[in-house]
Amino acid sequence: EVQLVESGGGLVQPGGSLRLSCAASGFTFSSYWMSWVRQAPGKGLEWVANIKQDGSEKYYVDSVKGRFTISRDNAKNSLYLQMNSLRAEDTAVYYCAREGTSYYMDVWGKGTTVTVSS
Amino acid sequence: QSVLTQPPSVSAAPGQKVTISCSGSSSNIGNNYVSWYQQLPGTAPKLLIYDNNERPSGIPDRFSGSKSGTSATLGITGLQTGDEADYYCGTWDSSLSAVLFGGGTKLTVL
């Protein structure tokens, strides 16, 4: 079964850091672009970042550039999101998603919740 | 405010048809494929349509997609109460080098 499982969410103070992980199974992880997508409470979907199969290309939404870093470990079938200098507006459910050949997300995890609050 | 514009809400009766629009520009919809997602309450999004009009396996043919110029449309026929959800369009923006989602449309089946 194709599956993505996120972990690492939690409560963090403004200015703090958190590292999210996404464990992939049931498919050849190293063959796919991967993305992080977030959804603030009661709001719509917002794409955060994506990464090429070999990690050589990465793209970010403007609001997280310089603060978040996407990475992957193909040997461990894992995707990561290092989040630094967190702000209240980063509070959201963070989803890991597999990308198809034209930037669509065909497999989604259940999400992990990040709350930034003092 | 999203770069891709969707109506906040649409509604129709069971068995009827509804369409949801997604408007963009030449840097996104106009020159890239569009995808559509369904998000049922409390769950992760699910891919409904990719490459403008292709359905993944398991998605019924009640769901269809189309694109013309800088706009795209999701159509749902034979509406069921189980179709009540939020629907999002998505695409790549070549100028921003970013994936974009529309603001989402809440479908109510009356």
mmCIF file of C-alpha atoms in Angstrom:
data_model
loop_
_atom_site.group_PDB
_atom_site.id
_atom_site.type_symbol
_atom_site.label_atom_id
_atom_site.label_comp_id
_atom_site.label_asym_id
_atom_site.label_seq_id
_atom_site.Cartn_x
_atom_site.Cartn_y
_atom_site.Cartn_z
ATOM 1 C CA GLU A 1 0.000 0.000 0.000
ATOM 2 C CA VAL A 2 1.290 3.431 -0.962
ATOM 3 C CA GLN A 3 1.561 5.462 2.230
ATOM 4 C CA LEU A 4 2.976 8.674 3.642
ATOM 5 C CA VAL A 5 3.160 9.197 7.412
ATOM 6 C CA GLU A 6 4.133 12.555 8.881
ATOM 7 C CA SER A 7 5.535 13.102 12.348
ATOM 8 C CA GLY A 8 7.306 15.746 14.390
ATOM 9 C CA GLY A 9 4.543 18.298 14.884
ATOM 10 C CA GLY A 10 3.824 19.919 18.206
ATOM 11 C CA LEU A 11 3.635 23.124 20.202
ATOM 12 C CA VAL A 12 6.570 25.507 19.840
ATOM 13 C CA GLN A 13 7.179 29.081 20.942
ATOM 14 C CA PRO A 14 7.550 31.911 18.442
ATOM 15 C CA GLY A 15 11.127 32.008 17.205
ATOM 16 C CA GLY A 16 11.589 28.323 17.892
ATOM 17 C CA SER A 17 12.428 25.417 15.604
ATOM 18 C CA LEU A 18 10.832 22.131 14.650
ATOM 19 C CA ARG A 19 11.740 19.327 12.249
ATOM 20 C CA LEU A 20 8.989 17.455 10.475
ATOM 21 C CA SER A 21 9.503 14.011 8.999
ATOM 22 C CA CYS A 22 7.561 12.030 6.420
ATOM 23 C CA ALA A 23 8.045 8.272 6.061
ATOM 24 C CA ALA A 24 7.183 6.882 2.638
ATOM 25 C CA SER A 25 6.321 3.267 1.845
ATOM 26 C CA GLY A 26 4.788 1.203 -0.929
ATOM 27 C CA PHE A 27 6.495 3.004 -3.820
ATOM 28 C CA THR A 28 9.966 3.876 -5.118
ATOM 29 C CA PHE A 29 10.507 7.064 -3.112
ATOM 30 C CA SER A 30 13.626 8.080 -5.005
ATOM 31 C CA SER A 31 11.668 8.331 -8.275
ATOM 32 C CA TYR A 32 9.377 11.169 -7.219
ATOM 33 C CA TRP A 33 9.403 14.855 -6.496
ATOM 34 C CA MET A 34 7.968 15.436 -3.024
ATOM 35 C CA SER A 35 6.147 18.383 -1.481
ATOM 36 C CA TRP A 36 5.056 19.841 1.837
ATOM 37 C CA VAL A 37 1.637 21.509 1.868
ATOM 38 C CA ARG A 38 0.088 23.223 4.888
ATOM 39 C CA GLN A 39 -3.378 24.273 5.969
ATOM 40 C CA ALA A 40 -3.915 26.877 8.668
ATOM 41 C CA PRO A 41 -6.986 26.392 10.895
ATOM 42 C CA GLY A 42 -10.125 27.100 8.886
ATOM 43 C CA LYS A 43 -8.104 28.150 5.834
ATOM 44 C CA GLY A 44 -7.234 26.722 2.433
ATOM 45 C CA LEU A 45 -4.275 24.743 1.197
ATOM 46 C CA GLU A 46 -0.902 26.433 0.870
ATOM 47 C CA TRP A 47 2.039 24.766 -0.843
ATOM 48 C CA VAL A 48 5.220 25.195 1.207
ATOM 49 C CA ALA A 49 8.101 23.573 -0.651
ATOM 50 C CA ASN A 50 9.121 20.774 -2.966
ATOM 51 C CA ILE A 51 12.265 18.827 -3.770
ATOM 52 C CA LYS A 52 13.511 16.923 -6.797
ATOM 53 C CA GLN A 53 14.178 13.208 -6.752
ATOM 54 C CA ASP A 54 17.906 13.588 -6.028
ATOM 55 C CA GLY A 55 17.571 16.711 -3.890
ATOM 56 C CA SER A 56 19.330 18.902 -6.456
ATOM 57 C CA GLU A 57 16.387 21.297 -6.900
ATOM 58 C CA LYS A 58 14.249 22.832 -4.195
ATOM 59 C CA TYR A 59 11.537 25.467 -4.359
ATOM 60 C CA TYR A 60 9.793 27.374 -1.578
ATOM 61 C CA VAL A 61 6.828 29.684 -1.114
ATOM 62 C CA ASP A 62 8.078 33.217 -0.454
ATOM 63 C CA SER A 63 6.770 33.339 3.117
ATOM 64 C CA VAL A 64 9.121 30.556 4.293
ATOM 65 C CA LYS A 65 12.245 31.290 2.236
ATOM 66 C CA GLY A 66 15.274 31.595 4.477
ATOM 67 C CA ARG A 67 13.455 29.990 7.424
ATOM 68 C CA PHE A 68 12.420 26.520 6.212
ATOM 69 C CA THR A 69 14.579 23.867 4.539
ATOM 70 C CA ILE A 70 13.251 20.837 2.714
ATOM 71 C CA SER A 71 15.447 17.766 2.428
ATOM 72 C CA ARG A 72 15.208 14.039 1.780
ATOM 73 C CA ASP A 73 17.052 10.810 2.497
ATOM 74 C CA ASN A 74 16.311 8.328 -0.276
ATOM 75 C CA ALA A 75 18.097 5.536 1.579
ATOM 76 C CA LYS A 76 15.608 5.961 4.427
ATOM 77 C CA ASN A 77 12.593 6.738 2.204
ATOM 78 C CA SER A 78 12.105 9.918 4.175
ATOM 79 C CA LEU A 79 11.266 13.555 3.559
ATOM 80 C CA TYR A 80 12.003 16.338 6.027
ATOM 81 C CA LEU A 81 11.088 19.941 6.706
ATOM 82 C CA GLN A 82 13.350 21.910 9.026
ATOM 83 C CA MET A 83 11.433 24.918 10.284
ATOM 84 C CA ASN A 84 13.314 27.736 12.026
ATOM 85 C CA SER A 85 12.280 31.185 13.279
ATOM 86 C CA LEU A 86 8.711 29.989 13.566
ATOM 87 C CA ARG A 87 5.891 32.510 13.634
ATOM 88 C CA ALA A 88 2.279 32.343 14.754
ATOM 89 C CA GLU A 89 1.221 32.363 11.100
ATOM 90 C CA ASP A 90 3.079 29.068 10.563
ATOM 91 C CA THR A 91 0.465 27.343 12.723
ATOM 92 C CA ALA A 92 -1.113 24.710 10.481
ATOM 93 C CA VAL A 93 -1.544 21.073 9.634
ATOM 94 C CA TYR A 94 1.443 20.104 7.505
ATOM 95 C CA TYR A 95 0.920 17.466 4.827
ATOM 96 C CA CYS A 96 3.549 15.499 2.988
ATOM 97 C CA ALA A 97 2.577 14.760 -0.618
ATOM 98 C CA ARG A 98 3.971 12.835 -3.560
ATOM 99 C CA GLU A 99 4.088 14.727 -6.828
ATOM 100 C CA GLY A 100 3.121 13.445 -10.230
ATOM 101 C CA THR A 101 4.820 14.442 -13.460
ATOM 102 C CA SER A 102 3.103 17.841 -13.770
ATOM 103 C CA TYR A 103 3.091 19.214 -10.225
ATOM 104 C CA TYR A 104 -0.067 17.462 -9.065
ATOM 105 C CA MET A 105 -0.141 15.733 -5.673
ATOM 106 C CA ASP A 106 -1.379 12.186 -6.054
ATOM 107 C CA VAL A 107 -0.620 10.760 -2.612
ATOM 108 C CA TRP A 108 -1.092 12.626 0.661
ATOM 109 C CA GLY A 109 -0.287 11.819 4.255
ATOM 110 C CA LYS A 110 -2.759 12.437 7.075
ATOM 111 C CA GLY A 111 -0.819 15.461 8.293
ATOM 112 C CA THR A 112 0.932 16.602 11.452
ATOM 113 C CA THR A 113 -0.119 19.662 13.447
ATOM 114 C CA VAL A 114 2.251 22.507 14.218
ATOM 115 C CA THR A 115 1.167 25.145 16.715
ATOM 116 C CA VAL A 116 3.299 28.231 17.244
ATOM 117 C CA SER A 117 2.254 29.995 20.416
ATOM 118 C CA SER A 118 3.672 31.348 23.641
ATOM 119 C CA GLN B 1 -5.786 36.333 -1.365
ATOM 120 C CA SER B 2 -4.953 33.506 -3.766
ATOM 121 C CA VAL B 3 -3.478 34.018 -7.239
ATOM 122 C CA LEU B 4 -5.959 31.371 -8.436
ATOM 123 C CA THR B 5 -9.532 32.550 -7.952
ATOM 124 C CA GLN B 6 -12.342 30.171 -7.034
ATOM 125 C CA PRO B 7 -15.885 30.961 -5.876
ATOM 126 C CA PRO B 8 -16.095 30.577 -2.082
ATOM 127 C CA SER B 9 -19.166 28.381 -2.293
ATOM 128 C CA VAL B 10 -21.517 26.591 -4.663
ATOM 129 C CA SER B 11 -24.625 24.559 -4.012
ATOM 130 C CA ALA B 12 -27.011 22.279 -5.852
ATOM 131 C CA ALA B 13 -29.579 19.592 -5.175
ATOM 132 C CA PRO B 14 -28.848 15.859 -5.111
ATOM 133 C CA GLY B 15 -28.706 14.407 -8.599
ATOM 134 C CA GLN B 16 -27.979 17.762 -10.194
ATOM 135 C CA LYS B 17 -24.778 19.049 -11.814
ATOM 136 C CA VAL B 18 -22.429 21.729 -10.515
ATOM 137 C CA THR B 19 -19.350 23.438 -11.908
ATOM 138 C CA ILE B 20 -16.521 25.096 -10.009
ATOM 139 C CA SER B 21 -14.316 27.609 -11.771
ATOM 140 C CA CYS B 22 -10.651 28.438 -11.237
ATOM 141 C CA SER B 23 -9.257 31.575 -12.815
ATOM 142 C CA GLY B 24 -5.576 32.378 -13.184
ATOM 143 C CA SER B 25 -3.157 33.922 -15.644
ATOM 144 C CA SER B 26 -0.747 33.063 -18.427
ATOM 145 C CA SER B 27 2.056 32.302 -15.972
ATOM 146 C CA ASN B 28 0.073 29.573 -14.247
ATOM 147 C CA ILE B 29 -3.102 28.036 -15.725
ATOM 148 C CA GLY B 30 -2.437 29.448 -19.167
ATOM 149 C CA ASN B 31 0.769 27.463 -19.634
ATOM 150 C CA ASN B 32 0.626 24.616 -17.121
ATOM 151 C CA TYR B 33 -1.564 21.658 -16.279
ATOM 152 C CA VAL B 34 -4.350 22.020 -13.720
ATOM 153 C CA SER B 35 -5.269 19.547 -10.988
ATOM 154 C CA TRP B 36 -8.288 19.376 -8.691
ATOM 155 C CA TYR B 37 -8.590 18.079 -5.123
ATOM 156 C CA GLN B 38 -11.450 17.124 -2.847
ATOM 157 C CA GLN B 39 -11.118 17.596 0.892
ATOM 158 C CA LEU B 40 -13.817 16.008 3.006
ATOM 159 C CA PRO B 41 -14.232 17.472 6.503
ATOM 160 C CA GLY B 42 -11.383 16.501 8.801
ATOM 161 C CA THR B 43 -9.437 14.569 6.185
ATOM 162 C CA ALA B 44 -6.458 15.053 3.914
ATOM 163 C CA PRO B 45 -7.002 16.295 0.353
ATOM 164 C CA LYS B 46 -7.570 13.719 -2.379
ATOM 165 C CA LEU B 47 -6.612 14.052 -6.034
ATOM 166 C CA LEU B 48 -9.659 14.140 -8.316
ATOM 167 C CA ILE B 49 -8.320 15.424 -11.642
ATOM 168 C CA TYR B 50 -4.802 15.870 -13.014
ATOM 169 C CA ASP B 51 -3.399 17.176 -16.297
ATOM 170 C CA ASN B 52 -6.556 19.280 -16.800
ATOM 171 C CA ASN B 53 -8.948 16.420 -17.461
ATOM 172 C CA GLU B 54 -7.469 13.071 -16.406
ATOM 173 C CA ARG B 55 -8.992 11.029 -13.595
ATOM 174 C CA PRO B 56 -6.869 8.809 -11.330
ATOM 175 C CA SER B 57 -8.011 5.238 -11.038
ATOM 176 C CA GLY B 58 -10.930 4.920 -8.662
ATOM 177 C CA ILE B 59 -12.352 8.386 -9.319
ATOM 178 C CA PRO B 60 -15.841 8.056 -10.843
ATOM 179 C CA ASP B 61 -16.603 9.637 -14.194
ATOM 180 C CA ARG B 62 -19.099 11.923 -12.452
ATOM 181 C CA PHE B 63 -16.054 14.139 -11.940
ATOM 182 C CA SER B 64 -14.592 15.917 -14.963
ATOM 183 C CA GLY B 65 -12.124 18.686 -15.664
ATOM 184 C CA SER B 66 -11.549 21.127 -18.478
ATOM 185 C CA LYS B 67 -9.322 24.084 -19.256
ATOM 186 C CA SER B 68 -9.648 27.019 -21.617
ATOM 187 C CA GLY B 69 -7.064 29.771 -21.760
ATOM 188 C CA THR B 70 -6.348 30.969 -18.245
ATOM 189 C CA SER B 71 -9.348 29.297 -16.606
ATOM 190 C CA ALA B 72 -10.217 25.774 -15.568
ATOM 191 C CA THR B 73 -13.455 24.120 -14.522
ATOM 192 C CA LEU B 74 -14.351 21.124 -12.379
ATOM 193 C CA GLY B 75 -17.692 19.504 -13.145
ATOM 194 C CA ILE B 76 -19.577 17.128 -10.906
ATOM 195 C CA THR B 77 -22.719 15.370 -12.126
ATOM 196 C CA GLY B 78 -25.217 13.226 -10.256
ATOM 197 C CA LEU B 79 -24.499 15.056 -7.010
ATOM 198 C CA GLN B 80 -24.547 13.022 -3.816
ATOM 199 C CA THR B 81 -24.569 14.165 -0.208
ATOM 200 C CA GLY B 82 -21.175 12.510 0.127
ATOM 201 C CA ASP B 83 -19.777 15.040 -2.349
ATOM 202 C CA GLU B 84 -20.116 17.818 0.238
ATOM 203 C CA ALA B 85 -16.534 18.950 0.653
ATOM 204 C CA ASP B 86 -14.037 21.680 -0.118
ATOM 205 C CA TYR B 87 -12.601 21.615 -3.635
ATOM 206 C CA TYR B 88 -9.271 23.138 -4.648
ATOM 207 C CA CYS B 89 -7.622 23.735 -7.993
ATOM 208 C CA GLY B 90 -3.848 23.616 -8.295
ATOM 209 C CA THR B 91 -1.144 24.348 -10.829
ATOM 210 C CA TRP B 92 2.459 25.468 -11.241
ATOM 211 C CA ASP B 93 3.316 29.122 -11.680
ATOM 212 C CA SER B 94 6.277 29.547 -14.017
ATOM 213 C CA SER B 95 6.990 33.129 -12.928
ATOM 214 C CA LEU B 96 6.871 32.438 -9.199
ATOM 215 C CA SER B 97 8.470 28.957 -9.493
ATOM 216 C CA ALA B 98 5.848 27.774 -7.053
ATOM 217 C CA VAL B 99 2.878 25.445 -6.818
ATOM 218 C CA LEU B 100 -0.357 27.374 -6.404
ATOM 219 C CA PHE B 101 -3.691 26.349 -4.958
ATOM 220 C CA GLY B 102 -6.940 28.189 -5.365
ATOM 221 C CA GLY B 103 -8.654 29.539 -2.276
ATOM 222 C CA GLY B 104 -11.063 26.613 -2.238
ATOM 223 C CA THR B 105 -14.779 26.197 -2.908
ATOM 224 C CA LYS B 106 -17.199 24.720 -0.405
ATOM 225 C CA LEU B 107 -19.787 22.523 -2.093
ATOM 226 C CA THR B 108 -23.135 22.129 -0.383
ATOM 227 C CA VAL B 109 -25.548 19.480 -1.621
ATOM 228 C CA LEU B 110 -28.932 20.762 -0.520
#
